[in-house]
Amino acid sequence: MSSSTVDGDRPRSTGPDVVDEWETAFRKMAELTRQQKNARTWRSGHRTLVRELGLHRLEVYMCRGLAWLLTPDGWHGLGSEYLSAFLELLALSVEGAEQASVTTEETRGDTRADIIVRTTAATVLIEAKISAPEGARQADRLAEGWSPESPSFVFLTSDGGVPATAVESVDQWRTLRWQDLGAIGRVLMNRIGPGTIAPGARDLIETLEMSGERPATVDDSKLDFYLHHREQILEWSDLHGQAGR
């Protein structure tokens, strides 16, 4: 068998036996694809329903989902354990977590807080960001509006950055990443077991874990397949290009 180059670039196999070799390779690759599909390891689309629907980009929906996980008597199946883990992450007391109240989009004057968590021992105000910019003096206005309750202020983003609009209140803000909230959920799922936790909660926790990451455009099984057979696939692609000329 001899070889030449395609457009002066990659070697291209030639010779009387090349078609037979291609036929054999194609059958093997087709069989591998079939096996992976039957084993349900050949997948497409996003890994979670939340991402598939594009809700992971929308702050309102992600905040509602997080508030749901933080609510002790929600149908998520986590009880108050997720809230307790969240409070511990902030080094706050978990006392009264079982009776905590969680509200979303609470307003004071012209300022709105994304999530407010109240227990007998602590109040936590969460300002979350995904893509929307901060409003004028937003962090300072939140600190001023809820100052009578002396809450813990949390700025929740993908990168854990500090709020740019916290000038007078800069020392009052703590920062968290969405991924951090996925991590505590993962610990709970591993400990409690998936059977007790609602499917929607598992999906949301996995989405939180991936927050801030660039989603893979190709599933791992497909990527492995391509990398393993890359040279053969590219050689066939060249042949397709020649046939179309």
Short mmCIF file of N, CA and C in Angstrom, two decimals, residues 16-84:
data_model
loop_
_atom_site.label_atom_id
_atom_site.label_comp_id
_atom_site.label_asym_id
_atom_site.label_seq_id
_atom_site.Cartn_x
_atom_site.Cartn_y
_atom_site.Cartn_z
N PRO A 16 -4.78 -1.02 -4.00
CA PRO A 16 -5.90 -1.90 -4.29
C PRO A 16 -6.63 -2.43 -3.06
N ASP A 17 -5.96 -2.47 -1.90
CA ASP A 17 -6.59 -3.05 -0.71
C ASP A 17 -7.28 -2.03 0.19
N VAL A 18 -7.18 -0.75 -0.16
CA VAL A 18 -7.66 0.27 0.76
C VAL A 18 -9.16 0.21 0.97
N VAL A 19 -9.92 -0.08 -0.08
CA VAL A 19 -11.38 -0.12 0.06
C VAL A 19 -11.79 -1.25 1.00
N ASP A 20 -11.16 -2.42 0.87
CA ASP A 20 -11.47 -3.53 1.76
C ASP A 20 -11.15 -3.18 3.21
N GLU A 21 -10.03 -2.49 3.42
CA GLU A 21 -9.66 -2.08 4.78
C GLU A 21 -10.67 -1.08 5.32
N TRP A 22 -11.12 -0.18 4.49
CA TRP A 22 -12.12 0.80 4.92
C TRP A 22 -13.43 0.10 5.28
N GLU A 23 -13.82 -0.86 4.47
CA GLU A 23 -15.06 -1.59 4.75
C GLU A 23 -14.99 -2.28 6.11
N THR A 24 -13.85 -2.90 6.39
CA THR A 24 -13.66 -3.57 7.68
C THR A 24 -13.70 -2.57 8.83
N ALA A 25 -12.98 -1.44 8.67
CA ALA A 25 -12.95 -0.41 9.71
C ALA A 25 -14.34 0.18 9.93
N PHE A 26 -15.06 0.40 8.83
CA PHE A 26 -16.39 0.99 8.95
C PHE A 26 -17.33 0.06 9.72
N ARG A 27 -17.27 -1.24 9.40
CA ARG A 27 -18.14 -2.19 10.10
C ARG A 27 -17.81 -2.24 11.59
N LYS A 28 -16.51 -2.19 11.92
CA LYS A 28 -16.12 -2.22 13.34
C LYS A 28 -16.61 -0.97 14.07
N MET A 29 -16.47 0.18 13.43
CA MET A 29 -16.91 1.43 14.06
C MET A 29 -18.42 1.46 14.19
N ALA A 30 -19.13 0.97 13.19
CA ALA A 30 -20.59 0.93 13.27
C ALA A 30 -21.04 0.02 14.40
N GLU A 31 -20.34 -1.11 14.59
CA GLU A 31 -20.69 -2.03 15.65
C GLU A 31 -20.41 -1.42 17.03
N LEU A 32 -19.29 -0.72 17.15
CA LEU A 32 -18.98 -0.04 18.41
C LEU A 32 -20.03 1.02 18.74
N THR A 33 -20.46 1.77 17.72
CA THR A 33 -21.50 2.77 17.92
C THR A 33 -22.79 2.12 18.39
N ARG A 34 -23.15 1.01 17.73
CA ARG A 34 -24.38 0.30 18.11
C ARG A 34 -24.31 -0.19 19.55
N GLN A 35 -23.16 -0.73 19.95
CA GLN A 35 -23.01 -1.23 21.32
C GLN A 35 -23.15 -0.11 22.34
N GLN A 36 -22.54 1.05 22.03
CA GLN A 36 -22.63 2.17 22.97
C GLN A 36 -24.06 2.70 23.07
N LYS A 37 -24.77 2.72 21.95
CA LYS A 37 -26.16 3.17 21.99
C LYS A 37 -27.02 2.19 22.79
N ASN A 38 -26.79 0.89 22.61
CA ASN A 38 -27.55 -0.10 23.37
C ASN A 38 -27.24 -0.02 24.85
N ALA A 39 -26.00 0.34 25.18
CA ALA A 39 -25.61 0.48 26.59
C ALA A 39 -25.99 1.84 27.16
N ARG A 40 -26.60 2.68 26.32
CA ARG A 40 -27.04 4.02 26.72
C ARG A 40 -25.90 4.91 27.17
N THR A 41 -24.74 4.70 26.57
CA THR A 41 -23.59 5.56 26.87
C THR A 41 -23.31 6.53 25.72
N TRP A 42 -24.05 6.43 24.63
CA TRP A 42 -23.91 7.34 23.48
C TRP A 42 -25.05 8.34 23.58
N ARG A 43 -24.75 9.53 24.07
CA ARG A 43 -25.80 10.49 24.40
C ARG A 43 -25.60 11.81 23.68
N SER A 44 -26.68 12.56 23.60
CA SER A 44 -26.63 13.87 22.97
C SER A 44 -27.37 14.87 23.86
N GLY A 45 -27.17 16.15 23.56
CA GLY A 45 -27.84 17.19 24.35
C GLY A 45 -27.12 17.48 25.65
N HIS A 46 -27.79 18.22 26.53
CA HIS A 46 -27.21 18.58 27.83
C HIS A 46 -27.42 17.48 28.87
N ARG A 47 -26.64 17.54 29.91
CA ARG A 47 -26.68 16.47 30.92
C ARG A 47 -27.84 16.63 31.89
N THR A 48 -28.39 17.81 32.04
CA THR A 48 -29.51 18.00 32.94
C THR A 48 -30.67 18.65 32.21
N LEU A 49 -31.87 18.43 32.71
CA LEU A 49 -33.05 19.02 32.10
C LEU A 49 -33.02 20.54 32.24
N VAL A 50 -32.54 21.03 33.39
CA VAL A 50 -32.45 22.47 33.60
C VAL A 50 -31.61 23.12 32.51
N ARG A 51 -30.48 22.51 32.17
CA ARG A 51 -29.64 23.06 31.11
C ARG A 51 -30.30 22.89 29.73
N GLU A 52 -30.94 21.77 29.52
CA GLU A 52 -31.57 21.53 28.23
C GLU A 52 -32.64 22.59 27.95
N LEU A 53 -33.34 23.03 28.99
CA LEU A 53 -34.37 24.06 28.85
C LEU A 53 -33.80 25.47 28.86
N GLY A 54 -32.50 25.60 29.13
CA GLY A 54 -31.86 26.91 29.15
C GLY A 54 -32.14 27.70 30.42
N LEU A 55 -32.68 27.04 31.44
CA LEU A 55 -33.04 27.76 32.67
C LEU A 55 -31.82 28.12 33.50
N HIS A 56 -30.69 27.45 33.26
CA HIS A 56 -29.49 27.74 34.05
C HIS A 56 -28.94 29.13 33.76
N ARG A 57 -29.41 29.77 32.70
CA ARG A 57 -28.96 31.13 32.36
C ARG A 57 -29.89 32.19 32.94
N LEU A 58 -30.99 31.79 33.55
CA LEU A 58 -32.01 32.74 34.00
C LEU A 58 -32.00 32.85 35.52
N GLU A 59 -31.62 34.01 36.01
CA GLU A 59 -31.45 34.20 37.46
C GLU A 59 -32.72 33.93 38.24
N VAL A 60 -33.85 34.40 37.73
CA VAL A 60 -35.11 34.25 38.47
C VAL A 60 -35.40 32.77 38.74
N TYR A 61 -35.27 31.94 37.71
CA TYR A 61 -35.58 30.52 37.86
C TYR A 61 -34.54 29.80 38.72
N MET A 62 -33.27 30.15 38.56
CA MET A 62 -32.25 29.52 39.38
C MET A 62 -32.39 29.91 40.84
N CYS A 63 -32.79 31.15 41.09
CA CYS A 63 -33.02 31.58 42.48
C CYS A 63 -34.21 30.85 43.09
N ARG A 64 -35.26 30.67 42.30
CA ARG A 64 -36.41 29.92 42.81
C ARG A 64 -36.03 28.47 43.11
N GLY A 65 -35.21 27.90 42.24
CA GLY A 65 -34.75 26.54 42.48
C GLY A 65 -33.92 26.44 43.74
N LEU A 66 -33.01 27.39 43.93
CA LEU A 66 -32.18 27.39 45.13
C LEU A 66 -33.04 27.60 46.37
N ALA A 67 -33.99 28.51 46.30
CA ALA A 67 -34.88 28.74 47.45
C ALA A 67 -35.66 27.48 47.79
N TRP A 68 -36.04 26.74 46.77
CA TRP A 68 -36.74 25.46 47.00
C TRP A 68 -35.86 24.48 47.76
N LEU A 69 -34.59 24.37 47.36
CA LEU A 69 -33.68 23.47 48.07
C LEU A 69 -33.47 23.90 49.52
N LEU A 70 -33.47 25.21 49.74
CA LEU A 70 -33.23 25.74 51.09
C LEU A 70 -34.45 25.63 51.99
N THR A 71 -35.62 25.42 51.43
CA THR A 71 -36.85 25.33 52.22
C THR A 71 -36.92 23.97 52.92
N PRO A 72 -37.00 23.94 54.24
CA PRO A 72 -36.88 22.67 54.98
C PRO A 72 -37.96 21.64 54.64
N ASP A 73 -39.19 22.09 54.38
CA ASP A 73 -40.27 21.13 54.15
C ASP A 73 -40.63 21.00 52.67
N GLY A 74 -39.69 21.35 51.79
CA GLY A 74 -39.94 21.22 50.35
C GLY A 74 -39.99 19.76 49.92
N TRP A 75 -40.53 19.54 48.74
CA TRP A 75 -40.68 18.19 48.21
C TRP A 75 -39.38 17.63 47.66
N HIS A 76 -38.28 18.31 47.88
CA HIS A 76 -36.99 17.85 47.38
C HIS A 76 -36.48 16.61 48.10
N GLY A 77 -36.96 16.36 49.31
CA GLY A 77 -36.55 15.18 50.06
C GLY A 77 -35.29 15.36 50.88
N LEU A 78 -34.77 16.57 50.95
CA LEU A 78 -33.54 16.83 51.72
C LEU A 78 -33.83 17.32 53.13
N GLY A 79 -35.10 17.58 53.43
CA GLY A 79 -35.43 18.13 54.72
C GLY A 79 -34.71 19.45 54.95
N SER A 80 -34.20 19.63 56.16
CA SER A 80 -33.45 20.86 56.47
C SER A 80 -31.94 20.68 56.29
N GLU A 81 -31.54 19.52 55.76
CA GLU A 81 -30.11 19.23 55.68
C GLU A 81 -29.38 20.13 54.68
N TYR A 82 -30.04 20.45 53.57
CA TYR A 82 -29.38 21.33 52.61
C TYR A 82 -29.20 22.72 53.21
N LEU A 83 -30.25 23.23 53.86
CA LEU A 83 -30.14 24.53 54.51
C LEU A 83 -29.06 24.51 55.59
N SER A 84 -29.01 23.46 56.38
CA SER A 84 -28.00 23.38 57.43
C SER A 84 -26.59 23.38 56.84
#
